[in-house]
Amino acid sequence: MKKENNVRHIILIGFMGAGKSTVGKRLAKACNRKFIDTDQKIEAETGRVISDIFAQDGEEFFRDLETELLKKLKTQQEPLVIAVGGGLPVRAINRTLLKELGTVVYLKAEVDTLEKRLQGSVTRPKLLGGNLRERILSLMEAREEFYQDAAEIVYDTDGKSLPEVVCGLREKIFP
Ligand code: S3P
């Protein structure tokens, strides 16, 4: 009989620039876990950068890679901290997979904060062209319900330092 995988990972979701990778790395250290970033993993496995994947094969192809990676992570036996790309929770199948993987945390940040952090970003195809703030606002409007739907914990990061966020998250995840 196939062994059920009951490993509970910690998964960070949220908009680009919300701090998923920065917080994820520190949280992983604090919890003595390994950290995985789905964007980095996809780039390492394909040997290509995300902007090239989008440009050459399109967004849907990239989304398929994200779904495949989540399925693979389900076989991972060691509890991890996982940061996922900002658009990953938009697909319904991905939200189901995220919930199966463990505790999903939505890291929230104000639009002003996101705008400041994402200013000058050239590696994110979803932000290219047009006015940055308008892009953030329209994507956020489209995605907020999916983030809320996927998350078990919603955590507001505004006005908090990185150590405060890590400490606050640990208290929420392991009450
Ligand atoms: C995307 C977010 C990016 C990356 C890709 C698409 C999105 O990840 O997956 O550029 O659609 O929001 P980050 O949220 O880590 O920037």
Coordinates of C-alpha atoms and ligand atoms in Angstrom, one line a residue:
M1 CA 0.0 0.0 0.0
K2 CA 1.3 3.5 -0.8
K3 CA 2.3 5.5 2.3
E4 CA 0.2 8.6 2.8
N5 CA 2.4 11.7 2.9
N6 CA 1.4 13.6 6.0
V7 CA 4.2 16.1 5.9
R8 CA 3.0 19.7 6.7
H9 CA 5.0 22.3 4.8
I10 CA 4.7 26.0 5.4
I11 CA 3.8 27.8 2.1
L12 CA 4.0 31.5 1.6
I13 CA 1.7 33.1 -1.0
G14 CA 1.0 36.7 -1.9
F15 CA 1.7 39.4 -4.5
M16 CA 5.0 40.0 -6.2
G17 CA 7.1 42.1 -3.8
A18 CA 5.2 41.0 -0.7
G19 CA 8.4 39.5 0.7
K20 CA 7.7 35.8 0.3
S21 CA 11.3 34.8 -0.5
T22 CA 12.9 37.2 2.1
V23 CA 10.5 36.1 4.8
G24 CA 10.6 32.5 3.7
K25 CA 14.4 32.2 4.0
R26 CA 14.4 33.7 7.5
L27 CA 11.4 31.7 8.7
A28 CA 13.0 28.5 7.4
K29 CA 16.1 29.3 9.4
A30 CA 14.1 30.1 12.5
C31 CA 12.2 26.8 12.1
N32 CA 15.2 24.7 11.2
R33 CA 13.8 23.8 7.8
K34 CA 15.0 24.0 4.3
F35 CA 13.7 26.7 2.1
I36 CA 12.4 26.3 -1.5
D37 CA 11.3 29.1 -3.9
T38 CA 9.2 27.8 -6.8
D39 CA 10.5 30.4 -9.2
Q40 CA 14.1 29.5 -8.5
K41 CA 13.4 25.8 -8.7
I42 CA 11.7 26.2 -12.1
E43 CA 14.6 28.3 -13.3
A44 CA 17.1 25.7 -12.1
E45 CA 15.2 22.7 -13.5
T46 CA 14.6 24.2 -16.9
G47 CA 17.9 26.1 -17.1
R48 CA 16.0 29.2 -18.3
V49 CA 14.9 32.4 -16.6
I50 CA 11.2 33.1 -16.1
S51 CA 11.1 36.0 -18.5
D52 CA 12.4 33.8 -21.3
I53 CA 9.9 31.1 -20.5
F54 CA 7.0 33.6 -20.7
A55 CA 8.4 35.2 -23.9
Q56 CA 9.1 31.9 -25.8
D57 CA 6.4 29.5 -24.5
G58 CA 3.8 31.8 -23.0
E59 CA 2.3 32.2 -19.5
E60 CA 0.2 29.0 -19.6
F61 CA 3.3 26.9 -20.2
F62 CA 4.9 28.5 -17.1
R63 CA 1.7 27.9 -15.1
D64 CA 1.9 24.2 -16.1
L65 CA 5.5 24.0 -14.8
E66 CA 4.2 25.5 -11.5
T67 CA 1.5 22.9 -11.2
E68 CA 3.9 20.0 -12.0
L69 CA 6.3 21.3 -9.3
L70 CA 3.6 21.4 -6.7
K71 CA 2.7 17.8 -7.5
K72 CA 6.4 16.9 -7.1
L73 CA 6.6 18.7 -3.8
K74 CA 3.8 16.5 -2.5
T75 CA 6.2 13.5 -2.5
Q76 CA 8.8 15.5 -0.4
Q77 CA 9.2 13.8 3.0
E78 CA 11.1 16.6 4.8
P79 CA 9.0 19.6 6.1
L80 CA 9.9 22.7 4.2
V81 CA 9.2 26.4 4.0
I82 CA 8.1 27.1 0.4
A83 CA 7.6 30.5 -1.3
V84 CA 5.5 30.4 -4.4
G85 CA 5.3 32.8 -7.4
G86 CA 2.6 35.5 -7.1
G87 CA 0.4 34.1 -9.8
L88 CA 0.5 30.5 -8.8
P89 CA -2.7 30.5 -6.6
V90 CA -4.8 31.8 -9.5
R91 CA -5.3 28.3 -10.8
A92 CA -7.9 26.3 -8.9
I93 CA -5.9 23.1 -9.1
N94 CA -2.9 24.9 -7.6
R95 CA -5.0 26.2 -4.7
T96 CA -6.1 22.6 -4.0
L97 CA -2.5 21.4 -4.1
L98 CA -1.3 24.2 -1.9
K99 CA -3.9 23.3 0.8
E100 CA -2.8 19.6 0.6
L101 CA 0.8 20.6 1.0
G102 CA 0.4 22.2 4.4
T103 CA -0.2 25.5 6.1
V104 CA -0.8 28.2 3.5
V105 CA 0.1 31.8 4.7
Y106 CA -0.9 34.8 2.7
L107 CA 1.6 37.6 3.2
K108 CA -0.1 40.9 2.7
A109 CA 1.5 44.3 1.9
E110 CA 0.0 47.7 1.0
V111 CA 0.0 48.8 -2.6
D112 CA 2.4 51.6 -1.7
T113 CA 4.9 49.2 -0.3
L114 CA 4.6 46.8 -3.3
E115 CA 5.0 49.7 -5.7
K116 CA 8.2 50.9 -3.9
R117 CA 9.7 47.4 -3.9
L118 CA 8.7 46.6 -7.5
Q119 CA 10.0 49.8 -9.0
G120 CA 12.6 49.0 -11.7
S121 CA 11.9 45.3 -11.6
V122 CA 12.8 43.9 -15.1
T123 CA 12.5 40.2 -14.3
R124 CA 8.7 40.0 -13.8
P125 CA 6.9 39.7 -17.1
K126 CA 3.5 40.5 -15.5
L127 CA 4.7 44.0 -14.6
L128 CA 6.2 45.0 -17.9
G129 CA 4.6 47.8 -20.0
G130 CA 2.3 50.6 -18.8
N131 CA 2.0 52.2 -15.4
L132 CA 3.4 50.1 -12.6
R133 CA 0.8 51.2 -10.0
E134 CA -2.1 50.5 -12.3
R135 CA -0.7 47.0 -13.1
I136 CA -0.4 46.2 -9.5
L137 CA -3.9 47.4 -8.7
S138 CA -5.6 45.5 -11.5
L139 CA -3.7 42.3 -10.8
M140 CA -4.3 42.6 -7.1
E141 CA -8.0 43.1 -7.7
A142 CA -8.1 40.0 -9.9
R143 CA -6.1 37.9 -7.4
E144 CA -7.1 38.9 -3.9
E145 CA -10.0 36.4 -3.8
F146 CA -7.7 33.6 -4.8
Y147 CA -5.2 34.4 -2.2
Q148 CA -7.9 34.6 0.5
D149 CA -9.4 31.3 -0.7
A150 CA -6.0 29.5 -0.6
A151 CA -4.8 30.8 2.8
E152 CA -5.3 29.4 6.2
I153 CA -3.5 32.4 7.7
V154 CA -3.6 35.9 6.4
Y155 CA -0.7 38.0 7.7
D156 CA -0.3 41.7 7.4
T157 CA 3.4 42.7 7.1
D158 CA 3.1 46.5 6.8
G159 CA 4.9 48.5 9.5
K160 CA 6.7 45.4 10.8
S161 CA 10.4 44.6 10.6
L162 CA 11.6 41.3 9.2
P163 CA 12.3 39.8 12.6
E164 CA 8.9 40.9 13.8
V165 CA 7.2 39.3 10.8
V166 CA 9.1 36.0 11.3
C167 CA 8.3 36.0 15.0
G168 CA 4.7 36.8 14.4
L169 CA 4.3 34.1 11.8
R170 CA 5.9 31.5 14.1
E171 CA 3.3 32.3 16.7
K172 CA 0.5 32.1 14.3
I173 CA 1.7 28.9 12.6
F174 CA 2.7 27.1 15.8
P175 CA 0.3 28.6 18.5
Ligands
S3P1 C1 4.4 36.2 -11.2 C2 5.2 36.3 -10.0 C3 6.7 36.0 -10.0 C4 7.0 34.9 -11.1 C5 6.5 35.3 -12.4 C6 4.9 35.5 -12.4 C7 3.0 36.6 -11.1 O1 7.1 35.5 -8.7 O2 6.4 33.7 -10.7 O3 7.1 36.4 -12.8 O4 2.3 36.2 -12.0 O5 2.7 37.2 -10.1 P1 7.2 36.5 -7.4 O6 5.9 36.7 -6.8 O7 8.2 35.7 -6.6 O8 7.8 37.8 -7.9

